[in-house]
Short mmCIF file of C-alpha atoms in Angstrom, two decimals:
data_model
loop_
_atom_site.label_atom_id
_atom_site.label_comp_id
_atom_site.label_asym_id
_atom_site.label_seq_id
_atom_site.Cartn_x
_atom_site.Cartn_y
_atom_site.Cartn_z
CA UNK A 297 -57.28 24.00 -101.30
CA UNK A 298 -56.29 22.79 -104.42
CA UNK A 299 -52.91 24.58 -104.55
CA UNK A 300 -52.04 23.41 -101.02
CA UNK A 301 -53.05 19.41 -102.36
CA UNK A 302 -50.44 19.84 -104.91
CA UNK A 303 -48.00 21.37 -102.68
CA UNK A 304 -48.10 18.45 -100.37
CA UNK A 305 -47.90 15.87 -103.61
CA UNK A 306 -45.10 17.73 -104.75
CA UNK A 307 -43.72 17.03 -100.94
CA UNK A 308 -44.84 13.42 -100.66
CA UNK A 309 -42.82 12.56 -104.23
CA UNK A 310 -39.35 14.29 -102.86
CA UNK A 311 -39.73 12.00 -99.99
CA UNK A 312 -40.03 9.21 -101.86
CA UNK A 313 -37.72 10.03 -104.38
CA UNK A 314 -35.26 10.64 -101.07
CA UNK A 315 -36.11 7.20 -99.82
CA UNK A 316 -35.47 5.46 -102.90
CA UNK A 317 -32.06 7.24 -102.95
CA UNK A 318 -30.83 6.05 -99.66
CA UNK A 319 -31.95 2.63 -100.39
CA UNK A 320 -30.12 2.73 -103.84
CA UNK A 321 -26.67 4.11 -101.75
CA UNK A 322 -27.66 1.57 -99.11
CA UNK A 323 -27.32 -1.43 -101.43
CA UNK A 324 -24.35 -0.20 -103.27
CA UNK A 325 -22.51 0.20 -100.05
CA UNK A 326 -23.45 -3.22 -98.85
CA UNK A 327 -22.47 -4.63 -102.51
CA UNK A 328 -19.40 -2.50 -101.96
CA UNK A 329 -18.98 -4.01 -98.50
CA UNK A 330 -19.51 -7.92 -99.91
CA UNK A 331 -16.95 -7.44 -102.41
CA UNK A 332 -14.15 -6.27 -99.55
CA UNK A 333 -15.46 -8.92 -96.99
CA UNK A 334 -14.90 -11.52 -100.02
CA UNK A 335 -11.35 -9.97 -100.71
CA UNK A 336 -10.18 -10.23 -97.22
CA UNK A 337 -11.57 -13.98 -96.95
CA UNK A 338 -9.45 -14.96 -100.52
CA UNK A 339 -6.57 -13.05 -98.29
CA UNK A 340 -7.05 -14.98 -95.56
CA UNK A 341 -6.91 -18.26 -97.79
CA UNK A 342 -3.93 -17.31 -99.32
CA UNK A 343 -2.41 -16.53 -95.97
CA UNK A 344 -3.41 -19.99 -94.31
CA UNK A 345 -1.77 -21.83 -97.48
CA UNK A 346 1.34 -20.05 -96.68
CA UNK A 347 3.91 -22.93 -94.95
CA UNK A 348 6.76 -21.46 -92.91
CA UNK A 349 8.99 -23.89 -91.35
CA UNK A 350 12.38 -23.26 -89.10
CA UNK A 351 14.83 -26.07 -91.11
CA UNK A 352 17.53 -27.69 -89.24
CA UNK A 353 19.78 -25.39 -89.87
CA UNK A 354 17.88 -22.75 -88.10
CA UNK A 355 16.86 -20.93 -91.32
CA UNK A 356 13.37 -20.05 -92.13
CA UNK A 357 11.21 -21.50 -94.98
CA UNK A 358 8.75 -20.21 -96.99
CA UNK A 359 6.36 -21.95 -99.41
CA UNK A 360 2.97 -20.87 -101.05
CA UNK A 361 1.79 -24.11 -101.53
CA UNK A 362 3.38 -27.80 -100.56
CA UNK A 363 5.96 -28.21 -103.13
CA UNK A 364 5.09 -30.56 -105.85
CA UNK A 365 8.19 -30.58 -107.62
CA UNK A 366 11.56 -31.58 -105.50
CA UNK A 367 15.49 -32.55 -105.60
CA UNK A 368 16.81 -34.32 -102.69
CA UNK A 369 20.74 -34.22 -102.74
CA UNK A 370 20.99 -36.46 -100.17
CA UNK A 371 20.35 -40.46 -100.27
CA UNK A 372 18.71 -39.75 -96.59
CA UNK A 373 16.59 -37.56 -97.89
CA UNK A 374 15.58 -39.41 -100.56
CA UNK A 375 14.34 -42.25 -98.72
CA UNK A 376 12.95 -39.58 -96.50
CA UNK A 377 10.35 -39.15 -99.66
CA UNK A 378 9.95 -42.38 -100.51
CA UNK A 379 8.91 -43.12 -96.47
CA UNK A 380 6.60 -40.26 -96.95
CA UNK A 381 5.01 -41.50 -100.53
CA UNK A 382 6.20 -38.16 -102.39
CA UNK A 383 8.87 -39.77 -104.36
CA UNK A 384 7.09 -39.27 -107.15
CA UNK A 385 7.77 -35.56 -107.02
CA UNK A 386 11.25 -36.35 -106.85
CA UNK A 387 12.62 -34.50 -110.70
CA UNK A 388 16.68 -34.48 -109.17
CA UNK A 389 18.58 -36.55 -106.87
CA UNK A 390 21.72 -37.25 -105.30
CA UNK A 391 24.70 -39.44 -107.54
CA UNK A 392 24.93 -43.85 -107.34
CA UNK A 393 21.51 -43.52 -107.57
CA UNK A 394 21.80 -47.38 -109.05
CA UNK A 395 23.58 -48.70 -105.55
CA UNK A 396 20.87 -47.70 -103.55
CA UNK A 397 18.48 -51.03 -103.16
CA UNK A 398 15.41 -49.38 -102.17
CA UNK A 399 15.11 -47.38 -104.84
CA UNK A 400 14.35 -50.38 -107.24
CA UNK A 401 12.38 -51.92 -105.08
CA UNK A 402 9.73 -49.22 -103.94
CA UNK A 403 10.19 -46.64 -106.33
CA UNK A 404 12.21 -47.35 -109.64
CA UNK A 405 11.38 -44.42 -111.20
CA UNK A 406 14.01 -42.37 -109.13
CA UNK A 407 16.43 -44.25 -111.09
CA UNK A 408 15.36 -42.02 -114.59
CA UNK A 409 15.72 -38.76 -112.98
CA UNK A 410 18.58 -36.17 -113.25
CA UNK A 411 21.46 -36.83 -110.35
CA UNK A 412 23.05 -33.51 -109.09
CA UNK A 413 26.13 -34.72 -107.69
CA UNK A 414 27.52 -35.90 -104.68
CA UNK A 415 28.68 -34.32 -101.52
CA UNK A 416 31.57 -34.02 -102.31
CA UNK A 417 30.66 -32.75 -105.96
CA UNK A 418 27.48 -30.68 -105.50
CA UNK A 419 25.84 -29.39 -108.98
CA UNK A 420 24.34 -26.22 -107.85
CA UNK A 421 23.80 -25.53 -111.55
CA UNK A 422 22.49 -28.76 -112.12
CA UNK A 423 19.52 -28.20 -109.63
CA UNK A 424 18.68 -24.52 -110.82
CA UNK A 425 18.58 -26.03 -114.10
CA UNK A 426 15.62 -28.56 -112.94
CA UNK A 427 13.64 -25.51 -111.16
CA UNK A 428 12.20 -27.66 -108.23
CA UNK A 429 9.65 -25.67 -105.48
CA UNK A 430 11.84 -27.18 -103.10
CA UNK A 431 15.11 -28.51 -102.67
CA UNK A 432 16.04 -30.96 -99.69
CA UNK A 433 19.78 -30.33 -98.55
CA UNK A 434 22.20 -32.20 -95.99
CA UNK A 435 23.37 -29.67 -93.67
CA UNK A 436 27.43 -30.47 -95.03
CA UNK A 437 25.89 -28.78 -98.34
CA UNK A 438 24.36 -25.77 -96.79
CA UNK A 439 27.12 -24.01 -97.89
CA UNK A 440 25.47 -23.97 -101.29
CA UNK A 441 21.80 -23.01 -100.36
CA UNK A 442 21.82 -19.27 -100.72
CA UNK A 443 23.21 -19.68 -104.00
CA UNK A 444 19.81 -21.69 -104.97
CA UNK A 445 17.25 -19.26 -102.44
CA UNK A 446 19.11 -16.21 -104.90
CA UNK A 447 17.67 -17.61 -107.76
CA UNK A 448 13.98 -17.87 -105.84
CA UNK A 449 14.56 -21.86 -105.41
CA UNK A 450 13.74 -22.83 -101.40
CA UNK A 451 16.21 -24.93 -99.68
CA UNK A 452 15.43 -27.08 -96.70
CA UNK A 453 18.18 -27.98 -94.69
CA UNK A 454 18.64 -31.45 -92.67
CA UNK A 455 20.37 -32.32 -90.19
CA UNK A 456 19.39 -36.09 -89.17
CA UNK A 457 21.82 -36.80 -86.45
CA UNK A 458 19.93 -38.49 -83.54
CA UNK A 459 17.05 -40.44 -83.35
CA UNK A 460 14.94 -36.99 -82.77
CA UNK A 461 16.70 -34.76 -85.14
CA UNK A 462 15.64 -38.34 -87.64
CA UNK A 463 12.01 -37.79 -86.96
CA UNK A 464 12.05 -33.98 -86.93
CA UNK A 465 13.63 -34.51 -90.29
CA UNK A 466 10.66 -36.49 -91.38
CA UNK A 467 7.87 -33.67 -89.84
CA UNK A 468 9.41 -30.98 -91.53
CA UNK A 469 9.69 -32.33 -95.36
CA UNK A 470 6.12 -33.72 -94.34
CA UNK A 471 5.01 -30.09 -94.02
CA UNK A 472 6.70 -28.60 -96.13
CA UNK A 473 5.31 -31.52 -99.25
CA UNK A 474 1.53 -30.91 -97.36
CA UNK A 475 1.38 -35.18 -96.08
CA UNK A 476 1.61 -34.28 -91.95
CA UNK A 477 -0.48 -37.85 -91.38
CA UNK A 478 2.15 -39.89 -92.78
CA UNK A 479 4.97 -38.59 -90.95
CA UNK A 480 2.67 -39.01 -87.55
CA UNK A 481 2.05 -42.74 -88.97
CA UNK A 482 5.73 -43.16 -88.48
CA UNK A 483 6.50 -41.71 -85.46
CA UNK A 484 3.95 -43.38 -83.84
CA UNK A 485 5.25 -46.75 -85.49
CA UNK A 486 8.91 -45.47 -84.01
CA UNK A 487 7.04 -44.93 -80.69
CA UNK A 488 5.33 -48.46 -80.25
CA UNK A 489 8.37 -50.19 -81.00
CA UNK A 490 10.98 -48.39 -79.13
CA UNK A 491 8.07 -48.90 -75.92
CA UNK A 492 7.56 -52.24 -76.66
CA UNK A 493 11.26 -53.17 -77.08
CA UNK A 494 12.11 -51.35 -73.46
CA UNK A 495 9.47 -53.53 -72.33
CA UNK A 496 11.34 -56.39 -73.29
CA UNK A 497 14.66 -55.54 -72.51
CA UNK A 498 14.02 -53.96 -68.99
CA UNK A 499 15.22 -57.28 -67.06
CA UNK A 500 18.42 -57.52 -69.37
CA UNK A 501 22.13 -56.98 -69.02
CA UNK A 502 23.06 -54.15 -71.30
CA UNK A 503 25.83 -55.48 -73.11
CA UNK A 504 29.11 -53.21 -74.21
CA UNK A 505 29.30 -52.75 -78.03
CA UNK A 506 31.98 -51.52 -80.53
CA UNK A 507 30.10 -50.34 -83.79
CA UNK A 508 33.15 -49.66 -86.18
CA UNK A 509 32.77 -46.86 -89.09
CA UNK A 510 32.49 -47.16 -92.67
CA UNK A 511 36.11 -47.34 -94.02
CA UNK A 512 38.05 -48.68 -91.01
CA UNK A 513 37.48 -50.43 -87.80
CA UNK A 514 39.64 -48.17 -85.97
CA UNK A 515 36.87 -45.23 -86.53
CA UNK A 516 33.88 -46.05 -83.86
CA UNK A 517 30.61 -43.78 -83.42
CA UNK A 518 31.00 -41.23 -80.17
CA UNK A 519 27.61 -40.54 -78.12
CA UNK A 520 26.73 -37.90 -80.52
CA UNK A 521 25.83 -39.57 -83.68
CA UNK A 522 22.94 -41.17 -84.78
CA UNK A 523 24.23 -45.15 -84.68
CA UNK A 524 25.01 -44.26 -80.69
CA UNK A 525 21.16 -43.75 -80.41
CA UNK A 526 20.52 -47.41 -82.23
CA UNK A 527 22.85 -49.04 -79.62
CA UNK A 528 20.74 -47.71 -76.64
CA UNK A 529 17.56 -48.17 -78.30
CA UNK A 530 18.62 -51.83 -79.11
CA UNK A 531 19.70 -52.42 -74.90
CA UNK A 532 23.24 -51.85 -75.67
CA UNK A 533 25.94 -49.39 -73.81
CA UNK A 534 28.07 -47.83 -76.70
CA UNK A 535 31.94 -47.82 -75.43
CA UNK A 536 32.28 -45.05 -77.37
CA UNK A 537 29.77 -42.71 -75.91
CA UNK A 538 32.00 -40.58 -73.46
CA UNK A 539 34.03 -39.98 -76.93
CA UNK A 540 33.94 -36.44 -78.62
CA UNK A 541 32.78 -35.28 -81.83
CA UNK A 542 29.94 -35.59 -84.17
CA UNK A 543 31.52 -38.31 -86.98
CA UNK A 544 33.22 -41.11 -87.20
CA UNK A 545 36.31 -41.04 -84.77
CA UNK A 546 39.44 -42.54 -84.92
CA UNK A 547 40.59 -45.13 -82.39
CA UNK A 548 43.64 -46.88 -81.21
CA UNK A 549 43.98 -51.12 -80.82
CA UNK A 550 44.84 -49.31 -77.17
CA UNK A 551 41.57 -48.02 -76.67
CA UNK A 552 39.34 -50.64 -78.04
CA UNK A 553 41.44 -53.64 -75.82
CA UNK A 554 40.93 -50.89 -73.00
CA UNK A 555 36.94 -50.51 -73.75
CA UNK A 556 37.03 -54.50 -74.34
CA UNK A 557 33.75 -54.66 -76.29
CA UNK A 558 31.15 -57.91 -75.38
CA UNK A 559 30.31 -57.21 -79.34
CA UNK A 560 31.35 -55.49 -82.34
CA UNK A 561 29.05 -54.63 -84.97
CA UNK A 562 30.42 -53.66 -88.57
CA UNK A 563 28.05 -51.20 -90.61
CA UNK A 564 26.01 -52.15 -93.86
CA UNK A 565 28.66 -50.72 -96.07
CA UNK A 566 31.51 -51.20 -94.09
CA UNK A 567 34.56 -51.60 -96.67
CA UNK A 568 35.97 -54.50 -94.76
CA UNK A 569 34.89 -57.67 -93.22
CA UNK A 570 33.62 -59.61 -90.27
CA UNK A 571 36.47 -61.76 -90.82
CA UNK A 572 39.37 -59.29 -91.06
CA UNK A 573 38.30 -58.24 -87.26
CA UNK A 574 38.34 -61.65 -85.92
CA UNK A 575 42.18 -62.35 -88.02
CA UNK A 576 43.29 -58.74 -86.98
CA UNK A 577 46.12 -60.51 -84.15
CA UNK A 578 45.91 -57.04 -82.01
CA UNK A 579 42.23 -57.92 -81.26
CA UNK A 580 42.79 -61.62 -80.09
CA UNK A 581 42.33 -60.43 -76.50
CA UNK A 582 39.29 -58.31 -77.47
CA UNK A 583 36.25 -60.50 -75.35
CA UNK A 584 34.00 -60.02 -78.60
CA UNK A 585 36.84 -61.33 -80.62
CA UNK A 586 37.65 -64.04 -78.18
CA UNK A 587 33.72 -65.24 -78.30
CA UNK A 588 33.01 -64.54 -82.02
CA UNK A 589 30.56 -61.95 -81.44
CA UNK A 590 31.43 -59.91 -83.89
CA UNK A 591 28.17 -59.19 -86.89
CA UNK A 592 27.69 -56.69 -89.56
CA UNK A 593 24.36 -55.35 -90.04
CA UNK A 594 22.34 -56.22 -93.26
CA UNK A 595 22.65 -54.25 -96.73
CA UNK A 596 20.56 -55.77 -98.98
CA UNK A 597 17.52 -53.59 -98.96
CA UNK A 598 19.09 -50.69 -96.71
CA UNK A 599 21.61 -48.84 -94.57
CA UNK A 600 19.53 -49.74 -91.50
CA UNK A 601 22.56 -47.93 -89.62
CA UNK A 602 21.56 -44.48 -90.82
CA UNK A 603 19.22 -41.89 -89.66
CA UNK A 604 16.72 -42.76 -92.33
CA UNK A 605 12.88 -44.07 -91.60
CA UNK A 606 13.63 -47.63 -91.80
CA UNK A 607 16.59 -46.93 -89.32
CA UNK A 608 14.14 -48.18 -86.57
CA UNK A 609 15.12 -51.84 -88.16
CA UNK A 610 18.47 -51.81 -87.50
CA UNK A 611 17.22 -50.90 -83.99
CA UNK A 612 15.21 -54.17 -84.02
CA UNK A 613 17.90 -56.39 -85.74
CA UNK A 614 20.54 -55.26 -83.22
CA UNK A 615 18.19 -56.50 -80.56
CA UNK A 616 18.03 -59.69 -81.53
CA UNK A 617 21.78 -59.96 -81.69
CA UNK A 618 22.44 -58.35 -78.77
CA UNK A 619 19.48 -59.92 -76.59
CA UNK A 620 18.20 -63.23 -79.04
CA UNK A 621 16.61 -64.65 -76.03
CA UNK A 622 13.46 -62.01 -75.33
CA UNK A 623 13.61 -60.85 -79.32
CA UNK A 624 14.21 -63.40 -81.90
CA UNK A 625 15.68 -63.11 -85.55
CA UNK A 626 12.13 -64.62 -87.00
CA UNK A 627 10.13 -62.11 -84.98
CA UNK A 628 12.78 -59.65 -86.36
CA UNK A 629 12.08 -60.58 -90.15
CA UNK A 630 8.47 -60.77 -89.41
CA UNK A 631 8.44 -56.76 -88.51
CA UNK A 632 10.80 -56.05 -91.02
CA UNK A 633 8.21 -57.59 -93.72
CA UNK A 634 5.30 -55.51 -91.68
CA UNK A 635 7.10 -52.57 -91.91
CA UNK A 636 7.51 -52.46 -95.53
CA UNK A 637 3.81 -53.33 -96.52
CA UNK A 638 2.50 -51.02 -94.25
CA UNK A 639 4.97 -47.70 -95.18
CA UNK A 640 6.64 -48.67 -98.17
CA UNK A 641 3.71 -50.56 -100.16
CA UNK A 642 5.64 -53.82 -101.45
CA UNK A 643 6.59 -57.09 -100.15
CA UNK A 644 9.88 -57.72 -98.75
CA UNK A 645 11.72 -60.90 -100.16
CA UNK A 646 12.65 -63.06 -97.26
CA UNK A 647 15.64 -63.82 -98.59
CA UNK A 648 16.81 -60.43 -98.49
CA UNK A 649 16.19 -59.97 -94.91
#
């Protein structure tokens, strides 16, 4: 009896001792186990930081993390970041830095950073030399962005030449800086205006306009840029529509006494006057020359005639020239003074408007 009550303690302890073992592998394995679950979750993390955008140029863009650091060779661009409040991230930027209003005004430290050049002078070594996450590029320079994506610096090209392509502009260096809500701020802004406006204008006569380019008068806007979109936005017909191309095309006296404009608007920087139009003799049968309606937008804060965020201004101050009687100039300067407070985070001086 005795023998057989040792056998079966000798027994009972291996079972234990075989227990204890497979509890022992048991937690290891589920210790094991934690410590791959918690690797795949930091993977997943990693993976959801990952931003991948498709840039106006139809390249693809890859960041780890919104870029903090950034050089914006365009003025567009630049405004872009101010619009966006990332200008402050801004370490390069595009040449005249100093002729640019805005930039004293909302964000003067732009003015200290490095300029890269100009588009017709683009410092490719310049930017490498700053080492910026992320480098925002008009698409006339994309020539120059696989030299920067060789040397591991990500290029996002732009190509802001409608109203859309403005605000897609605006999404994508939203995403790609990691501030989505204040791009959606503006677009909504853009949105309630350009709604509120058609509201307005819906019982008016769509008058014809002539908007002249930058250098000469006898350049005009065809349907396909940007300052087209302001005149339809603002209840104008742009005689120039039907025209082809993508920039500023050149005209004859022929073809703007044939269009015979109601009005002619000058840009912000055009390099000649209100009153060299009205003198020029082979415009005297012109209807906008015979009535005086011939304006130049404003350029004291800025280019409200470009596909920048603001541009929705020049929207609203062509409306009140072109239809004063449903959209005044003092409601005018009254949204132009909202606008900046609410996006731009300084008050506007009247005067300026």
């Amino acid at each position: 009896m005795k023998k057989n009550w040792m056998k079966r303690g000798i027994a009972l302890l291996m079972v234990l001792a075989m227990a204890l073992s497979v509890v022992s592998c048991g937690s290891q394995g589920a210790g094991s186990g934690a410590q791959s679950s918690t690797g795949s979750v930091s993977s997943q993390q990693e993976q959801d930081k990952v931003i991948t955008l498709k840039d106006q140029a139809g390249r693809t863009v890859t960041l780890d993390h919104p870029a903090e650091t950034l050089v914006s060779c365009y003025y567009i661009t630049t405004y872009a970041t101010i619009a966006l409040g990332v200008s402050d991230r801004v370490i390069g930027l595009e040449k005249k830095a100093d002729t640019r209003p805005i930039y004293q005004m909302a964000a003067p430290q732009l003015l200290e950073q490095e300029q890269v050049g100009t588009m017709k002078e683009f410092n490719v070594e310049a930017v490498a030399a700053l080492k910026p996450e992320l480098v925002l590029m008009p698409k006339k320079l994309a020539e120059h962005a696989d030299a920067l994506t060789d040397l591991g610096i990500q290029v996002l090209v732009v190509n802001p030449e409608s109203q859309e392509q403005m605000e897609e502009m605006l999404t994508l260096i939203a995403k790609a800086c990691g501030v989505e809500e204040k791009a959606d701020e503006l677009l909504k802004y853009y949105d309630e205006q350009e709604n509120q406006l058609a509201d307005l204008l819906k019982d008016e006569k769509a008058p014809r306009v002539y908007l002249g380019g930058n250098s000469s008068y006898l350049t005009t806007a065809p349907g396909a840029m940007y300052q087209s979109d302001l005149i339809r936005l603002a209840g104008g017909v742009n005689v120039a529509e039907d025209m082809e191309g993508d920039y500023w095309t050149e005209v004859s006296y022929e073809t703007i006494l044939a269009a015979d404009p109601e009005v002619i608007i000058l840009p912000s920087k055009a390099d000649y006057t209100v009153e060299d139009v009205l003198g020029d003799a082979q415009l005297q049968g012109v209807t906008a020359v015979k009535n005086g309606a011939v304006y130049q937008m404003p350029n004291t804060i800025e280019e409200w005639d470009s596909p920048i965020p603001s541009g929705i201004l020049g929207v609203l101050w062509m409306a009140s020239v072109l239809h004063g009687d449903v959209y005044t100039a003092e409601e005018f300067k009254q949204d132009v003074t909202a606008f900046y407070n609410d996006f731009y985070g300084f008050e506007v001086d009247a005067d300026l408007i």
